[in-house]
Short mmCIF file of C-alpha atoms in Angstrom, two decimals:
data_model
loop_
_atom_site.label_atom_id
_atom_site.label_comp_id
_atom_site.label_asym_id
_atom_site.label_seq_id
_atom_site.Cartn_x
_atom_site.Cartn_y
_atom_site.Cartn_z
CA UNK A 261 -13.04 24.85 -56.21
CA UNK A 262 -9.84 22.32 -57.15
CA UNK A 263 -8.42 23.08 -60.81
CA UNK A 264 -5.76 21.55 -62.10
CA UNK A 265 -3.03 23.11 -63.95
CA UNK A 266 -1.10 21.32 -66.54
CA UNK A 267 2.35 23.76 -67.41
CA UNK A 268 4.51 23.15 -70.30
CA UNK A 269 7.91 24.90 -70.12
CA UNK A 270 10.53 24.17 -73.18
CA UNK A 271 13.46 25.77 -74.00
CA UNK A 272 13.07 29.23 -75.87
CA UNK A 273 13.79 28.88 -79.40
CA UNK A 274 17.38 29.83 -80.31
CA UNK A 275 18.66 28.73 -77.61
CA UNK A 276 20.75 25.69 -77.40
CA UNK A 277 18.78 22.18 -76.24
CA UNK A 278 21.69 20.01 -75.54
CA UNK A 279 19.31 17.26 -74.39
CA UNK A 280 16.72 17.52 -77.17
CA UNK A 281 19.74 17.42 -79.65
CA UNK A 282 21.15 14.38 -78.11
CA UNK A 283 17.72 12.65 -78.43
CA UNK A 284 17.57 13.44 -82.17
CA UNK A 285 20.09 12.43 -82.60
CA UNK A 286 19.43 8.79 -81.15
CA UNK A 287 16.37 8.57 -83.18
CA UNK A 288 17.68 6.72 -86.37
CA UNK A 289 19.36 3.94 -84.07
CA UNK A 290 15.35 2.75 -82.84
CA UNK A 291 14.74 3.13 -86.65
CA UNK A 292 12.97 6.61 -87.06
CA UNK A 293 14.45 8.76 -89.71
CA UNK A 294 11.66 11.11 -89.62
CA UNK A 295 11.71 12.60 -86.58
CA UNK A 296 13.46 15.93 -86.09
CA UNK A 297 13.65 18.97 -83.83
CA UNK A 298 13.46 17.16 -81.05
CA UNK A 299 13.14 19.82 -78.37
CA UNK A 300 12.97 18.79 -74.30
CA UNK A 301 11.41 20.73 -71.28
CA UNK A 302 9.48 20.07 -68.46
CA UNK A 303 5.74 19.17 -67.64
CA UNK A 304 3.98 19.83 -64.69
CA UNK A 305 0.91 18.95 -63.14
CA UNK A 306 -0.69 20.53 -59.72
CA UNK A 307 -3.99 21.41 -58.01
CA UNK A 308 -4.68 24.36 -57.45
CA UNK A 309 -7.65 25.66 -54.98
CA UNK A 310 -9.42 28.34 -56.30
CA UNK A 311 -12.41 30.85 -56.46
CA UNK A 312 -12.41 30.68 -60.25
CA UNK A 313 -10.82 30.35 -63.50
CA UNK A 314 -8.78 33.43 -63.92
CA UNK A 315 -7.59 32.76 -59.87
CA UNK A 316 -6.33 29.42 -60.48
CA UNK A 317 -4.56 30.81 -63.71
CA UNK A 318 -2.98 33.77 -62.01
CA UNK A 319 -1.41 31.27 -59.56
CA UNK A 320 -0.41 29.03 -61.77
CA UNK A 321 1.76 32.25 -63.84
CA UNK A 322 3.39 32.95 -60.28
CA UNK A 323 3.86 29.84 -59.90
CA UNK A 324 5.70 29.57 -62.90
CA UNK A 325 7.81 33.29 -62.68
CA UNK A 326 8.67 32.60 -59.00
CA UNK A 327 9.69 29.37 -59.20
CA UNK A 328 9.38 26.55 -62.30
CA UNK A 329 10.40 28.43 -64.98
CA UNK A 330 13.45 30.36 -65.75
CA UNK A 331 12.46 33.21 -67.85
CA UNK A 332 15.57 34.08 -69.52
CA UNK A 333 16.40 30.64 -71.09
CA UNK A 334 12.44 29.18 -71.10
CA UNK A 335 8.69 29.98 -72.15
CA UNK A 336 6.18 28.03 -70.48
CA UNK A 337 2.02 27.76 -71.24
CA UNK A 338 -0.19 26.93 -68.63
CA UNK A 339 -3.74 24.97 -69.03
CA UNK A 340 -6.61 25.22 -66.51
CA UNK A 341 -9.10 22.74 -66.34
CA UNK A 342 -11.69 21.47 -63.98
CA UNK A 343 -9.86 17.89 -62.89
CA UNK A 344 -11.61 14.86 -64.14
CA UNK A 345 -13.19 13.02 -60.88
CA UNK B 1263 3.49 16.59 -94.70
CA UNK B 1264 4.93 18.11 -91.11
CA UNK B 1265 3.47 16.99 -88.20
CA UNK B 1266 4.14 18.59 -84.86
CA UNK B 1267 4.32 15.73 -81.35
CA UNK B 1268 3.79 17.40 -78.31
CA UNK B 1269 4.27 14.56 -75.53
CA UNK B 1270 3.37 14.92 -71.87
CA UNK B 1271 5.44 12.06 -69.85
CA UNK B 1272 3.98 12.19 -66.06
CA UNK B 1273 5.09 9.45 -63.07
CA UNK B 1274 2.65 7.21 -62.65
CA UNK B 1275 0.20 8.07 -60.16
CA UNK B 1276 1.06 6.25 -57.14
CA UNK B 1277 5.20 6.29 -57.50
CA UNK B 1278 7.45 8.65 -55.57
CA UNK B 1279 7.67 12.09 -57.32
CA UNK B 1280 10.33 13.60 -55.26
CA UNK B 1281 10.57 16.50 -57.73
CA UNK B 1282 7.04 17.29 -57.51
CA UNK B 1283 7.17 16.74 -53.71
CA UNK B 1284 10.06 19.08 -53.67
CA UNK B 1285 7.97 21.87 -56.03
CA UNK B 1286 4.70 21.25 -53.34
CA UNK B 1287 7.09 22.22 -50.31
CA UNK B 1288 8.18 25.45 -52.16
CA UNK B 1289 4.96 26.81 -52.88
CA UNK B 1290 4.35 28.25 -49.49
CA UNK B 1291 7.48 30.40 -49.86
CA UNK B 1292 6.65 32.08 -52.44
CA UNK B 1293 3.45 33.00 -51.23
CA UNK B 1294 0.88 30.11 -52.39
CA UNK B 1295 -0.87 28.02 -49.55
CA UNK B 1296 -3.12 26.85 -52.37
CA UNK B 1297 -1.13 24.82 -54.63
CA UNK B 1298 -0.99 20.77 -53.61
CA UNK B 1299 -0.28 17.43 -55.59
CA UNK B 1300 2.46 18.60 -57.64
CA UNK B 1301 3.94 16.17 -60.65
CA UNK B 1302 7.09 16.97 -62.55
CA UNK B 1303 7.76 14.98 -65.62
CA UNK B 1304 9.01 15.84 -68.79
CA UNK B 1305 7.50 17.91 -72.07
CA UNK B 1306 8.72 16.67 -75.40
CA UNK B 1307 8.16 18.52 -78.70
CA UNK B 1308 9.30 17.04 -82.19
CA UNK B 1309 8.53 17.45 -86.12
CA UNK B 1310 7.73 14.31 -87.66
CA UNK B 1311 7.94 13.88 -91.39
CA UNK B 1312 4.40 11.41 -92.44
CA UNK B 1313 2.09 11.08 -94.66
CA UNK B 1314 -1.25 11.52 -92.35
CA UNK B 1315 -2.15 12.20 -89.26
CA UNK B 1316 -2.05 8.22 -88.02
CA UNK B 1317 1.45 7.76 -89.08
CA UNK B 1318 2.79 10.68 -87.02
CA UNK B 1319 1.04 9.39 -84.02
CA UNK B 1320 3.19 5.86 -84.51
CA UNK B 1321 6.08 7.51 -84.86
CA UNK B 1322 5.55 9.29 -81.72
CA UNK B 1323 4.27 6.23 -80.37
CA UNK B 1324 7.40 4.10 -81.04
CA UNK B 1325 9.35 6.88 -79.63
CA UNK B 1326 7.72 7.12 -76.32
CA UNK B 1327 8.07 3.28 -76.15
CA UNK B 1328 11.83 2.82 -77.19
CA UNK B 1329 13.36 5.81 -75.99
CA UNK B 1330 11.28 8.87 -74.18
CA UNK B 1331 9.42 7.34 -71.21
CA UNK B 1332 10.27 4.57 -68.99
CA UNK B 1333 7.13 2.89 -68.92
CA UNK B 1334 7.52 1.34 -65.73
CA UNK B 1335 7.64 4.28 -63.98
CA UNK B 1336 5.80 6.37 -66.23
CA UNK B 1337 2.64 7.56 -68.64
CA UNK B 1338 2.94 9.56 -72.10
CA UNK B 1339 0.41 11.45 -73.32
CA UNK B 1340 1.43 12.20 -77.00
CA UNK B 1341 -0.77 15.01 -79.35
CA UNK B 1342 -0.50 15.61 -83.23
CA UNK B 1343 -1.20 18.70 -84.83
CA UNK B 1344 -0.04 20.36 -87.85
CA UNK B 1345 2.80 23.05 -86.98
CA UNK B 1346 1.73 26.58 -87.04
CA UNK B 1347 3.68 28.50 -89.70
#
């Protein structure tokens, strides 16, 4: 079966965001004032051809360990879902 | 009242990806032949201050348009939620 995994990976908390910082900081010039915490990571998308669920999930983590995120200065969270046809 | 924006910003389906192409090519050496149609875009998170849940969506809106995602190139996906304390 095709799944497809949607993976959000942001900077851990506490660490420095340079670029989410530097797009709060642009957000009163297109007239919000009321936006803060602007924190910036990474989204990906992928197929992922499995037997089940759990399968598709436990590729998707190594996907992440091994390669997408970096563990010591990101979290990520992964979503499995059947892909809409 | 504290609203929390996640925003999913994917190319559009159809446009180069050379990231994600880059990703797809990787996944055999770390061990997964079952992994295709990798996307990278970016994951946004952000407070915004509002009074209901409609008004934090346009501010998220108006941020996507102005500032976050090039809308020629691509889609935003934007969710509201109240932050988890």
């Amino acid at each position: 079966m095709k799944f497809l995994a949607e993976i959000e990976i942001l900077p851990l908390k506490g660490l420095l965001d340079p670029q989410g910082k530097a797009v709060s900081h642009s957000m009163p010039s297109i007239g919000l004032q009321n936006v803060h915490d602007v924190r910036v990571g990474k989204f990906i998308t992928m197929e992922i051809e499995a037997n089940d669920h759990q399968q598709a999930e436990e590729t998707a983590e190594v996907a992440c360990k091994k390669l997408l995120a970096n563990l010591i200065m990101e979290s990520y969270h992964i979503r499995i879902s059947l892909p809409q046809l």
